[in-house]
Each structure stands twice: as structure tokens, then as C-alpha cells.
CSV table of C-alpha atoms in Angstrom, one decimal:
chain,number,residue,atom,x,y,z
T,2,MET,CA,-3.3,42.6,47.5
T,3,ASP,CA,-5.7,44.8,49.7
T,4,SER,CA,-9.1,43.6,51.0
T,5,LEU,CA,-11.0,45.7,48.3
T,6,VAL,CA,-9.0,44.2,45.5
T,7,THR,CA,-9.4,40.7,46.9
T,8,ALA,CA,-13.2,41.1,47.4
T,9,ALA,CA,-13.4,42.4,43.7
T,10,ALA,CA,-11.6,39.6,42.5
T,11,ARG,CA,-13.7,37.1,44.3
T,12,SER,CA,-16.8,38.8,42.8
T,13,LEU,CA,-15.5,38.5,39.3
T,14,ALA,CA,-14.8,35.0,39.9
T,15,MET,CA,-18.5,34.4,41.0
T,16,GLY,CA,-19.7,36.3,37.8
T,17,ASP,CA,-20.7,39.4,39.7
T,18,PRO,CA,-19.0,42.2,37.8
T,19,LEU,CA,-21.2,44.9,39.3
T,20,GLY,CA,-20.1,44.0,42.7
T,21,ALA,CA,-16.4,44.1,41.7
T,22,LEU,CA,-17.0,47.6,40.2
T,23,ASN,CA,-18.5,48.7,43.6
T,24,ARG,CA,-15.2,48.2,45.2
T,25,VAL,CA,-12.7,49.3,42.7
T,26,ALA,CA,-14.6,51.6,40.0
T,27,LEU,CA,-12.6,54.8,41.3
T,28,ARG,CA,-9.2,53.4,41.9
T,29,GLU,CA,-6.4,53.9,39.4
T,30,ASP,CA,-3.6,51.4,40.8
T,31,PRO,CA,-2.7,48.6,38.5
T,32,ALA,CA,-4.6,45.7,40.1
T,33,ALA,CA,-7.6,47.9,40.1
T,34,LEU,CA,-7.3,48.7,36.5
T,35,ALA,CA,-7.0,45.1,35.5
T,36,LEU,CA,-10.1,44.0,37.7
T,37,ARG,CA,-12.0,46.9,36.1
T,38,GLY,CA,-11.0,45.7,32.7
T,39,ILE,CA,-12.2,42.2,33.2
T,40,ALA,CA,-15.5,43.5,34.9
T,41,MET,CA,-16.2,45.6,31.8
T,42,ALA,CA,-15.4,42.6,29.6
T,43,GLN,CA,-18.1,40.6,31.5
T,44,LEU,CA,-20.6,43.5,31.1
T,45,GLY,CA,-20.0,43.3,27.4
T,46,ASP,CA,-18.0,46.7,27.0
T,47,LEU,CA,-15.1,45.3,25.1
T,48,PRO,CA,-13.5,48.5,23.9
T,49,ARG,CA,-13.4,50.0,27.4
T,50,ALA,CA,-12.2,46.7,28.8
T,51,ARG,CA,-9.4,46.4,26.2
T,52,GLU,CA,-8.1,50.0,27.3
T,53,LEU,CA,-8.3,49.2,31.1
T,54,LEU,CA,-6.3,46.1,30.7
T,55,ARG,CA,-3.8,47.8,28.5
T,56,ARG,CA,-3.3,50.5,31.1
T,57,GLY,CA,-3.1,47.9,33.8
T,58,ALA,CA,-0.4,45.8,31.9
T,59,ARG,CA,1.5,49.1,31.3
T,60,ALA,CA,1.4,50.0,35.0
T,61,PHE,CA,2.6,46.6,36.2
T,62,GLY,CA,5.6,46.7,33.8
T,63,ALA,CA,8.4,44.3,33.8
T,64,ARG,CA,8.8,44.4,37.7
T,65,GLU,CA,5.6,42.3,38.1
T,66,PRO,CA,5.7,39.9,35.3
T,67,VAL,CA,3.1,37.5,36.4
T,68,ALA,CA,0.3,40.2,36.9
T,69,ARG,CA,1.3,41.6,33.6
T,70,ALA,CA,1.1,38.4,31.8
T,71,ARG,CA,-2.4,37.8,33.4
T,72,CYS,CA,-3.5,41.3,31.8
T,73,LEU,CA,-2.1,40.1,28.4
T,74,VAL,CA,-4.1,36.9,28.7
T,75,ALA,CA,-7.3,38.8,29.3
T,76,GLN,CA,-6.6,41.3,26.4
T,77,ALA,CA,-5.9,38.2,24.2
T,78,GLU,CA,-9.3,36.7,25.2
T,79,ILE,CA,-11.0,40.0,24.4
T,80,ALA,CA,-9.3,40.0,20.9
T,81,LEU,CA,-10.3,36.5,20.5
T,82,VAL,CA,-14.1,37.2,21.2
T,83,SER,CA,-13.7,40.2,19.0
T,84,ARG,CA,-12.3,38.2,16.1
T,85,GLY,CA,-9.1,40.0,15.9
T,86,LEU,CA,-6.9,37.0,15.8
T,87,ALA,CA,-3.5,38.5,15.1
T,88,GLU,CA,-3.1,39.9,18.6
T,89,PRO,CA,-3.7,36.4,20.5
T,90,MET,CA,-1.3,34.7,18.2
T,91,ARG,CA,1.5,37.3,19.2
T,92,THR,CA,1.0,37.4,22.8
T,93,LEU,CA,-0.7,34.1,24.2
T,94,GLY,CA,2.5,31.8,24.1
T,95,THR,CA,4.8,34.2,25.6
T,96,ALA,CA,2.2,35.1,28.5
T,97,ARG,CA,1.5,31.3,29.0
T,98,ALA,CA,5.4,30.7,29.5
T,99,VAL,CA,5.8,33.4,32.0
T,100,LEU,CA,2.7,32.1,34.0
T,101,ALA,CA,4.1,28.5,33.9
T,102,GLU,CA,7.5,29.6,35.0
T,103,HIS,CA,6.2,31.4,38.1
T,104,GLY,CA,3.8,28.7,39.0
T,105,ASP,CA,0.4,30.1,38.0
T,106,ARG,CA,-0.9,26.8,36.7
T,107,ALA,CA,-4.6,27.9,36.3
T,108,ASN,CA,-4.0,31.0,34.3
T,109,ALA,CA,-1.1,29.1,32.2
T,110,ALA,CA,-3.7,26.4,31.4
T,111,HIS,CA,-6.4,29.0,30.6
T,112,ALA,CA,-3.9,30.8,28.1
T,113,GLY,CA,-3.1,27.5,26.6
T,114,TYR,CA,-6.9,26.9,26.0
T,115,LEU,CA,-7.2,30.3,24.3
T,116,GLU,CA,-4.3,29.5,22.2
T,117,ALA,CA,-5.7,26.3,21.1
T,118,ARG,CA,-8.9,28.0,20.3
T,119,CYS,CA,-7.5,30.7,18.1
T,120,LEU,CA,-5.4,28.2,16.1
T,121,LEU,CA,-8.5,26.3,15.7
T,122,LEU,CA,-10.3,29.3,14.1
T,123,ILE,CA,-7.6,29.7,11.6
T,124,GLY,CA,-7.6,26.0,10.7
T,125,ARG,CA,-4.2,25.0,12.1
T,126,LEU,CA,-5.6,21.8,13.7
T,127,ASP,CA,-2.3,20.0,14.3
T,128,GLU,CA,-0.9,22.9,16.2
T,129,ALA,CA,-4.2,23.4,18.1
T,130,GLY,CA,-4.2,19.7,19.1
T,131,ARG,CA,-0.7,19.9,20.4
T,132,VAL,CA,-1.2,23.0,22.4
T,133,LEU,CA,-4.5,21.4,23.9
T,134,ASP,CA,-2.6,18.1,24.7
T,135,SER,CA,-0.1,20.0,26.5
T,136,ILE,CA,-2.5,21.9,28.9
T,137,ASP,CA,-2.5,20.8,32.4
T,138,ALA,CA,-6.2,19.6,32.7
T,139,ASP,CA,-6.3,19.5,36.3
T,140,ALA,CA,-5.2,23.2,36.6
T,141,LEU,CA,-7.6,24.4,34.1
T,142,PRO,CA,-10.3,26.6,35.7
T,143,PRO,CA,-13.8,25.0,35.8
T,144,VAL,CA,-15.3,27.9,33.7
T,145,SER,CA,-12.8,26.9,30.9
T,146,ARG,CA,-13.2,23.4,30.7
T,147,PRO,CA,-16.3,23.3,28.6
T,148,GLY,CA,-14.7,25.6,26.1
T,149,ALA,CA,-11.5,23.3,26.0
T,150,TRP,CA,-13.8,20.3,25.2
T,151,LEU,CA,-15.5,22.4,22.6
T,152,VAL,CA,-12.1,23.2,20.9
T,153,ALA,CA,-11.4,19.3,21.0
T,154,ALA,CA,-14.8,18.6,19.4
T,155,GLY,CA,-14.0,21.4,16.8
T,156,ILE,CA,-10.8,19.8,15.7
T,157,ALA,CA,-12.4,16.4,15.3
T,158,MET,CA,-15.3,17.7,13.4
T,159,ARG,CA,-13.0,19.5,10.9
T,160,ARG,CA,-10.9,16.3,10.7
T,161,ILE,CA,-14.2,14.4,10.1
T,162,GLU,CA,-14.0,12.3,12.9
T,163,ALA,CA,-17.4,11.6,14.3
T,164,GLY,CA,-16.5,9.5,17.2
T,165,PRO,CA,-14.1,11.8,19.1
T,166,ALA,CA,-16.3,14.8,18.2
T,167,ARG,CA,-19.3,13.2,20.0
T,168,THR,CA,-17.1,12.3,23.1
T,169,ALA,CA,-15.9,15.7,23.4
T,170,LEU,CA,-19.1,17.2,23.1
T,171,ASP,CA,-20.7,15.0,25.9
T,172,ARG,CA,-17.8,15.9,28.1
T,173,ALA,CA,-18.4,19.8,27.2
T,174,ALA,CA,-22.1,19.1,28.1
T,175,ARG,CA,-21.1,17.6,31.5
T,176,ALA,CA,-18.7,20.3,32.3
T,177,ALA,CA,-21.1,23.2,31.4
T,178,HIS,CA,-23.9,21.8,33.2
T,179,GLY,CA,-21.7,21.1,36.4
T,180,ILE,CA,-20.8,24.9,36.8
T,181,ALA,CA,-24.4,25.9,35.6
T,182,VAL,CA,-23.3,28.9,33.4
T,183,PRO,CA,-26.1,29.6,30.9
T,184,ALA,CA,-24.0,31.2,28.3
T,185,LEU,CA,-21.7,28.1,28.3
T,186,VAL,CA,-24.6,25.6,28.3
T,187,ALA,CA,-26.0,27.4,25.2
T,188,GLU,CA,-22.7,27.4,23.4
T,189,VAL,CA,-22.3,23.6,23.9
T,190,GLU,CA,-25.9,23.1,22.8
T,191,ARG,CA,-25.2,25.1,19.5
T,192,ALA,CA,-22.2,23.0,18.9
T,193,ALA,CA,-24.2,19.7,19.6
T,194,GLN,CA,-27.0,20.8,17.3
T,195,ALA,CA,-24.3,21.6,14.4
T,196,PHE,CA,-23.0,18.0,14.9
T,197,GLU,CA,-26.5,16.6,14.6
T,198,ALA,CA,-27.3,18.4,11.5
T,199,PRO,CA,-26.6,17.4,7.9
T,200,ALA,CA,-23.1,17.9,7.1
T,201,GLY,CA,-23.1,17.4,3.4
T,202,ARG,CA,-24.9,15.9,0.3
T,203,LEU,CA,-23.6,12.9,-1.5
T,204,HIS,CA,-24.5,12.8,-5.4
T,205,ALA,CA,-23.8,9.1,-6.6
T,206,GLY,CA,-25.3,7.1,-9.4
T,207,GLY,CA,-27.7,9.7,-10.4
T,208,GLU,CA,-29.1,10.1,-6.9
T,209,GLU,CA,-28.6,12.5,-4.1
T,210,ARG,CA,-29.0,12.3,-0.3
T,211,LEU,CA,-28.1,14.2,2.7
T,212,LEU,CA,-25.3,12.9,5.1
T,213,LEU,CA,-24.5,13.5,8.7
T,214,LEU,CA,-21.0,13.9,9.9
T,215,GLY,CA,-20.7,10.2,10.8
T,216,GLU,CA,-21.9,9.1,7.3
T,217,VAL,CA,-19.4,11.6,5.6
T,218,GLU,CA,-16.5,10.0,7.6
T,219,ALA,CA,-17.9,6.6,6.4
T,220,VAL,CA,-18.0,7.6,2.7
T,221,LEU,CA,-14.5,9.0,2.9
T,222,ALA,CA,-13.1,5.9,4.6
T,223,SER,CA,-14.7,3.7,1.9
T,224,ASP,CA,-13.4,2.6,-1.6
T,225,MET,CA,-15.4,5.2,-3.3
T,226,LEU,CA,-13.8,7.8,-5.4
T,227,VAL,CA,-15.0,11.0,-3.8
T,228,VAL,CA,-14.7,14.4,-5.5
T,229,ASP,CA,-15.0,16.7,-2.6
T,230,ALA,CA,-16.7,20.0,-3.5
T,231,CYS,CA,-16.2,21.2,0.2
T,232,ARG,CA,-12.4,21.2,0.1
T,233,ASN,CA,-11.7,20.9,-3.6
T,234,LEU,CA,-10.0,17.7,-3.6
T,235,VAL,CA,-10.3,14.2,-5.1
T,236,ARG,CA,-9.7,11.2,-2.8
T,237,ALA,CA,-10.2,7.4,-2.8
T,238,GLY,CA,-9.4,5.9,0.6
T,239,ASP,CA,-6.2,7.4,2.1
T,240,LYS,CA,-5.0,8.6,-1.4
T,241,VAL,CA,-5.8,12.4,-1.8
T,242,VAL,CA,-5.2,14.6,-4.9
T,243,PRO,CA,-5.7,18.4,-3.9
T,244,LEU,CA,-7.0,20.7,-6.6
T,245,GLY,CA,-7.7,23.8,-4.7
T,246,SER,CA,-5.3,25.7,-6.5
T,247,ARG,CA,-6.3,24.5,-9.8
T,248,PRO,CA,-9.9,25.5,-10.3
T,249,VAL,CA,-10.3,24.5,-13.9
T,250,LEU,CA,-9.3,20.8,-13.1
T,251,PHE,CA,-11.4,20.6,-10.2
T,252,ALA,CA,-14.3,22.0,-12.3
T,253,LEU,CA,-13.6,19.3,-15.0
T,254,ALA,CA,-13.5,16.6,-12.1
T,255,ARG,CA,-16.6,17.7,-10.7
T,256,ALA,CA,-18.6,17.6,-14.0
T,257,LEU,CA,-17.4,14.0,-14.6
T,258,ALA,CA,-18.2,12.8,-11.2
T,259,GLN,CA,-21.8,14.2,-11.5
T,260,ALA,CA,-22.4,12.5,-14.6
T,261,TRP,CA,-20.9,9.2,-13.6
T,262,PRO,CA,-21.5,6.3,-14.7
T,263,GLY,CA,-22.2,8.3,-17.8
T,264,ASP,CA,-19.8,10.5,-19.8
T,265,VAL,CA,-19.9,14.2,-20.4
T,266,SER,CA,-20.0,16.0,-23.6
T,267,ARG,CA,-17.1,18.1,-24.6
T,268,GLU,CA,-19.5,21.1,-25.0
T,269,ALA,CA,-20.8,20.6,-21.3
T,270,LEU,CA,-17.3,20.5,-20.1
T,271,LEU,CA,-16.2,23.7,-22.0
T,272,ALA,CA,-19.2,25.4,-20.5
T,273,GLN,CA,-18.5,24.3,-16.9
T,274,ALA,CA,-14.8,24.6,-16.7
T,275,PHE,CA,-14.2,27.6,-19.3
T,276,ARG,CA,-17.7,29.3,-19.3
T,277,ALA,CA,-17.6,29.2,-23.1
T,278,ARG,CA,-21.0,29.6,-24.8
T,279,GLU,CA,-19.7,29.0,-28.1
T,280,ALA,CA,-16.9,26.6,-28.5
T,281,ASP,CA,-14.3,27.2,-31.2
T,282,GLU,CA,-11.0,25.3,-32.0
T,283,SER,CA,-8.9,27.2,-29.5
T,284,HIS,CA,-11.3,26.1,-26.7
T,285,ARG,CA,-11.2,22.5,-27.8
T,286,GLY,CA,-7.5,22.5,-27.9
T,287,ARG,CA,-7.5,24.0,-24.2
T,288,LEU,CA,-9.9,21.3,-23.2
T,289,ARG,CA,-7.5,18.6,-24.5
T,290,VAL,CA,-4.5,20.2,-22.6
T,291,GLU,CA,-6.7,20.4,-19.4
T,292,ILE,CA,-7.9,16.9,-19.8
T,293,GLY,CA,-4.3,15.6,-20.2
T,294,ARG,CA,-3.4,17.5,-16.9
T,295,LEU,CA,-6.3,16.0,-15.0
T,296,ARG,CA,-5.5,12.5,-16.3
T,297,ALA,CA,-2.0,13.0,-15.0
T,298,GLU,CA,-3.1,14.4,-11.6
T,299,LEU,CA,-5.7,11.4,-11.1
T,300,GLY,CA,-3.3,8.7,-12.4
T,301,PRO,CA,-3.3,6.8,-9.0
T,302,LEU,CA,-7.0,7.1,-8.5
T,303,ALA,CA,-8.7,6.9,-11.9
T,304,GLU,CA,-8.5,6.9,-15.6
T,305,LEU,CA,-10.0,9.3,-18.2
T,306,HIS,CA,-11.3,7.9,-21.4
T,307,ALA,CA,-12.4,9.7,-24.5
T,308,THR,CA,-15.7,8.7,-25.7
T,309,GLU,CA,-17.7,9.5,-28.9
T,310,GLY,CA,-19.6,12.1,-27.0
T,311,GLY,CA,-17.0,13.4,-24.6
T,312,PHE,CA,-15.0,12.1,-21.7
T,313,LEU,CA,-15.7,9.3,-19.0
T,314,LEU,CA,-14.3,9.0,-15.5
T,315,GLN,CA,-13.3,5.4,-14.7
T,316,PRO,CA,-12.0,4.8,-11.1
T,317,ARG,CA,-9.4,2.2,-10.7
T,318,GLY,CA,-10.4,-1.2,-9.2
T,319,GLY,CA,-14.1,-0.7,-10.4
T,320,ALA,CA,-15.0,1.5,-7.3
T,321,ALA,CA,-18.1,3.8,-7.5
T,322,VAL,CA,-17.8,7.6,-7.8
T,323,GLY,CA,-19.4,10.0,-5.6
T,324,LEU,CA,-19.6,13.9,-5.6
T,325,LEU,CA,-19.5,15.5,-2.0
T,326,LEU,CA,-21.3,18.7,-1.9
T,327,PRO,CA,-22.2,21.3,1.1
T,328,PRO,CA,-25.8,20.9,2.3
T,329,HIS,CA,-26.5,24.1,0.4
T,330,GLU,CA,-24.4,25.7,-2.2
T,331,GLU,CA,-24.0,29.5,-2.5
T,332,GLU,CA,-21.3,31.9,-3.5
T,333,HIS,CA,-18.7,32.6,-0.8
T,334,ALA,CA,-19.7,29.7,1.1
T,335,ALA,CA,-16.6,29.3,3.1
T,336,LEU,CA,-16.7,33.0,4.2
T,337,LEU,CA,-20.3,32.6,5.3
T,338,ALA,CA,-19.3,29.4,7.2
T,339,LEU,CA,-16.9,31.4,9.5
T,340,LEU,CA,-19.5,34.3,10.0
T,341,ALA,CA,-22.2,31.5,10.8
T,342,ASP,CA,-20.6,31.2,14.5
T,343,GLY,CA,-22.5,34.5,15.2
T,344,GLU,CA,-19.4,36.6,16.2
T,345,ALA,CA,-18.5,39.9,14.7
T,346,TRP,CA,-15.3,39.4,12.5
T,347,SER,CA,-12.7,41.8,11.2
T,348,SER,CA,-11.8,41.4,7.6
T,349,SER,CA,-8.2,40.8,8.6
T,350,ALA,CA,-9.1,37.9,10.8
T,351,LEU,CA,-11.3,36.3,8.0
T,352,ALA,CA,-8.3,36.6,5.7
T,353,LEU,CA,-6.1,35.1,8.1
T,354,ALA,CA,-8.4,32.3,8.7
T,355,LEU,CA,-9.0,31.6,5.1
T,356,GLY,CA,-5.4,32.1,4.0
T,357,VAL,CA,-6.2,34.7,1.1
T,358,SER,CA,-5.4,38.4,0.9
T,359,ALA,CA,-7.4,41.0,2.8
T,360,ARG,CA,-8.6,42.6,-0.5
T,361,THR,CA,-10.0,39.2,-1.6
T,362,VAL,CA,-12.0,39.0,1.6
T,363,GLN,CA,-13.1,42.7,1.3
T,364,ARG,CA,-14.4,42.2,-2.4
T,365,ALA,CA,-16.4,39.1,-1.0
T,366,LEU,CA,-17.8,40.7,2.0
T,367,GLU,CA,-19.0,43.7,-0.3
T,368,ALA,CA,-20.7,41.3,-2.5
T,369,LEU,CA,-22.5,39.5,0.4
T,370,ALA,CA,-23.5,42.8,1.8
T,371,ALA,CA,-24.9,43.8,-1.6
T,372,ALA,CA,-26.7,40.4,-1.6
T,373,GLY,CA,-28.1,41.1,1.9
T,374,LYS,CA,-26.2,38.3,3.4
T,375,ALA,CA,-23.8,40.1,5.6
T,376,ASP,CA,-23.8,43.4,7.6
T,377,CYS,CA,-20.9,45.6,9.0
T,378,PHE,CA,-20.6,48.0,11.7
T,379,GLY,CA,-17.7,50.3,12.8
T,380,ARG,CA,-15.1,52.2,10.9
T,381,GLY,CA,-11.5,51.4,9.9
T,382,ARG,CA,-9.9,49.0,12.1
T,383,ALA,CA,-12.9,48.7,14.3
T,384,CYS,CA,-15.0,47.6,11.3
T,385,ARG,CA,-16.7,44.2,12.1
T,386,TRP,CA,-18.8,41.8,9.9
T,387,THR,CA,-21.6,39.5,10.7
T,388,ALA,CA,-23.9,37.2,8.8
T,389,ARG,CA,-27.3,38.7,8.5
T,390,GLN,CA,-28.9,35.4,8.1
T,391,VAL,CA,-26.9,32.6,9.7
T,392,PRO,CA,-26.7,29.6,7.1
T,393,GLY,CA,-28.9,26.6,7.9
T,394,PHE,CA,-26.2,24.1,7.7
T,395,PRO,CA,-23.3,23.1,9.9
T,396,THR,CA,-19.9,24.4,8.7
T,397,SER,CA,-17.4,21.5,9.5
T,398,LEU,CA,-16.7,20.8,6.0
T,399,LEU,CA,-16.4,24.3,4.8
T,400,LEU,CA,-14.3,25.7,7.8
T,401,PRO,CA,-10.4,26.2,7.4
T,402,ALA,CA,-8.7,22.8,7.9
T,403,ALA,CA,-5.3,21.3,6.7
T,404,LEU,CA,-6.0,19.1,3.8
T,405,PRO,CA,-5.5,15.4,4.5
T,406,VAL,CA,-2.4,13.9,3.0
T,407,GLY,CA,-2.6,10.4,1.4
């Protein structure tokens, strides 16, 4: 590496992209192309940065695997920032293995952190945790350490583990203030504000109150039978009944939990579960069938009793019943929860994160745009979506996460 390339790399490490460009802006050799790409990324011109890094990786070729792997990691980081999640998932694991094999511990650790962050975004928490645990923490560049702790905090928050989340946020804050990068300090502060804000509402016994994340954790760990309207499941302690794929059953469970300790009339259940304005015998027959199915699903947790007016939910062991709700309910809440991070998402990345089809996401985005809640820019594959008004509630309970298993 010649002196100009070395000086440009040093400028980039110090956060001076213009100083780096002054040295290599007119050069077309592979190392200069890669440095120019990183400089343009730091300046915010991500399309140009992506093209320069692609050219650099192609020029390095198979004869210089370490340099090419570094370019791939930089490309994956740009894709991650642009919320194009498919590319990082394809390239980061391979690039990380090449860097580790050739002794580049710092870049291998950085690639591992990026891979864990991508897995967190799409809700694969166990995999994200394993990747994060496998990182050589001592080799991780100082500028990457706050982000790595934020990934750890994000995993804990989505798992509803308040203690580990607070510890990770504190460590992220210390790491960010230690290197004094304003953007990183601001990112950690935003995460801390989300942690301290209400995470949900609990409706129980005819009363409703807001809950912090730690309070949600306490409710879920108690003996209370909780109908979780954030993740569409019913749970009591460590026993969990997922109903996300059975919306009618969950609608019935929600109505019964909201009315507890009273019962719910058959007409109200028909209106909430089937949206039937005028019930006929076919509706009543279907209600009996669905109540039977719900009774079978909730058998380990609760009983369903027919009353003179309708049906009553009765938890086993005499426990109380609570309905856990988001702080604010609105249509397409999970989609808005992802857009609430302030980044511009592609519809394909949103579909990957939510585990639904791209067409389903596109329809939801069009509805949000019509309602004035989302905006898009760009065309075709370059189209990106942002929230017009960031929801005023944290997203921990709505973001993608593997359902707990009882």
C-alpha cells in the first residue's frame, strides 16, 4: 500500500472523508476505489459508494481475498443502512470467514456485528445472539462497540428482558461517549428513550394502565392469564398458546379477556370475530364451532363456560386475566413499528422482516401512504419507505421476534 492510500485510510479512520478524497479522488486502482467508496458512504452518497465498492471488489478479484472481503463487508453495511436486508444475509458470513482465516480480527469482528444486527432486524433473535456471542469482543473496532451493545439491548428488549437490556444500554452509552462520535451518542440516547417509554397497556378487571418494559416482564412472569394482543398469543407463566395464524380464535380470546370477570354475549362475539351485523343460525353454528376450537387450544390454561348470556373465560387455578395491548393501537402497527426506526426501508426488506409476502406489504404500505402515515421515494428496486410521523411509542412488543415456547 503506497503512502497516499495509507494516509487516506488513516483519514477515514479519523472520520475525515474529505481528507481521504483529497488523496485518492482521481485514482482508479482497487485500493483507491474501495477507499473512495467508504468516503462517499461517510458523506451519505450511498448509491455512489455502493458502485465504487463493487468496482473495487471486482478489481481485487480472487487473488486478493482479504481486500475483496473487506469491500464486501462495506457493501453489506451500506445495504444494511439502506434496509436492503437480503444482500447482507448472503455475503456477511462468507466474508467474515475469509477475514478470520487470514487473521484480520478487527474486520472479522465488525462483519460479525453487522450480521447480528441484520438478524436482529428480521427477528431471528437466537441466531443474532449466537453470532454476537461468537464475536471477538477485544478485536472489535471502538466505533463498532456501541452498535454491538445496542444489538444486545435490542435482543433483550424483544425478548422482554428488562435487566439485560438496561445493562447493554449502559455499556453502549459508555462506549459511545468514550469515542465521542455524536451520531453514535444520539443513537444510544434514542434507544434509551425507547426503553424508558411505555411499552404496553394492561387491561385487567375493567381497569387499564400503561406498562414499562420491566412491568411487562413482571406481568408475563406472573400467574396471570395474559392474552397478548401484541404478538397474538395467550400465555400463563411458561405455558404459551400461539394464535397468530388463527385470527378468529384470537379475536374471541381477546373479547373474552376484555370482558373478564364478566361474560360476553353471543352477539358481541359474532360482531367482533365475524363482523356479523345481523346474526343468523349459520353464524351461531360457526360460533359454536370456533368456541369449541378455542376451548381445545386453551385447555391447559383455561376453561370456557357457556352462560345464559354468552361465554365466560375462566383461568385454571383461579388466576386473574389480563389483556396486553400496544400503547396505541392502529392498523398495520407492526409495519409502522419497523418504519419507526427512522430509516428508509425497501418493501422486500419489510416483507423479509415480517415474514409475509411482498404483495401483502405493498398493499399495507399503499394504505399507510393514503392515510398520510408513510412516504416513499425512488422507483423500482430503489424505492424506499419511511414513516411520515414516527409513532409515539416504543416498538419492542411489535417488532419481529420468535414466539416464546412453553
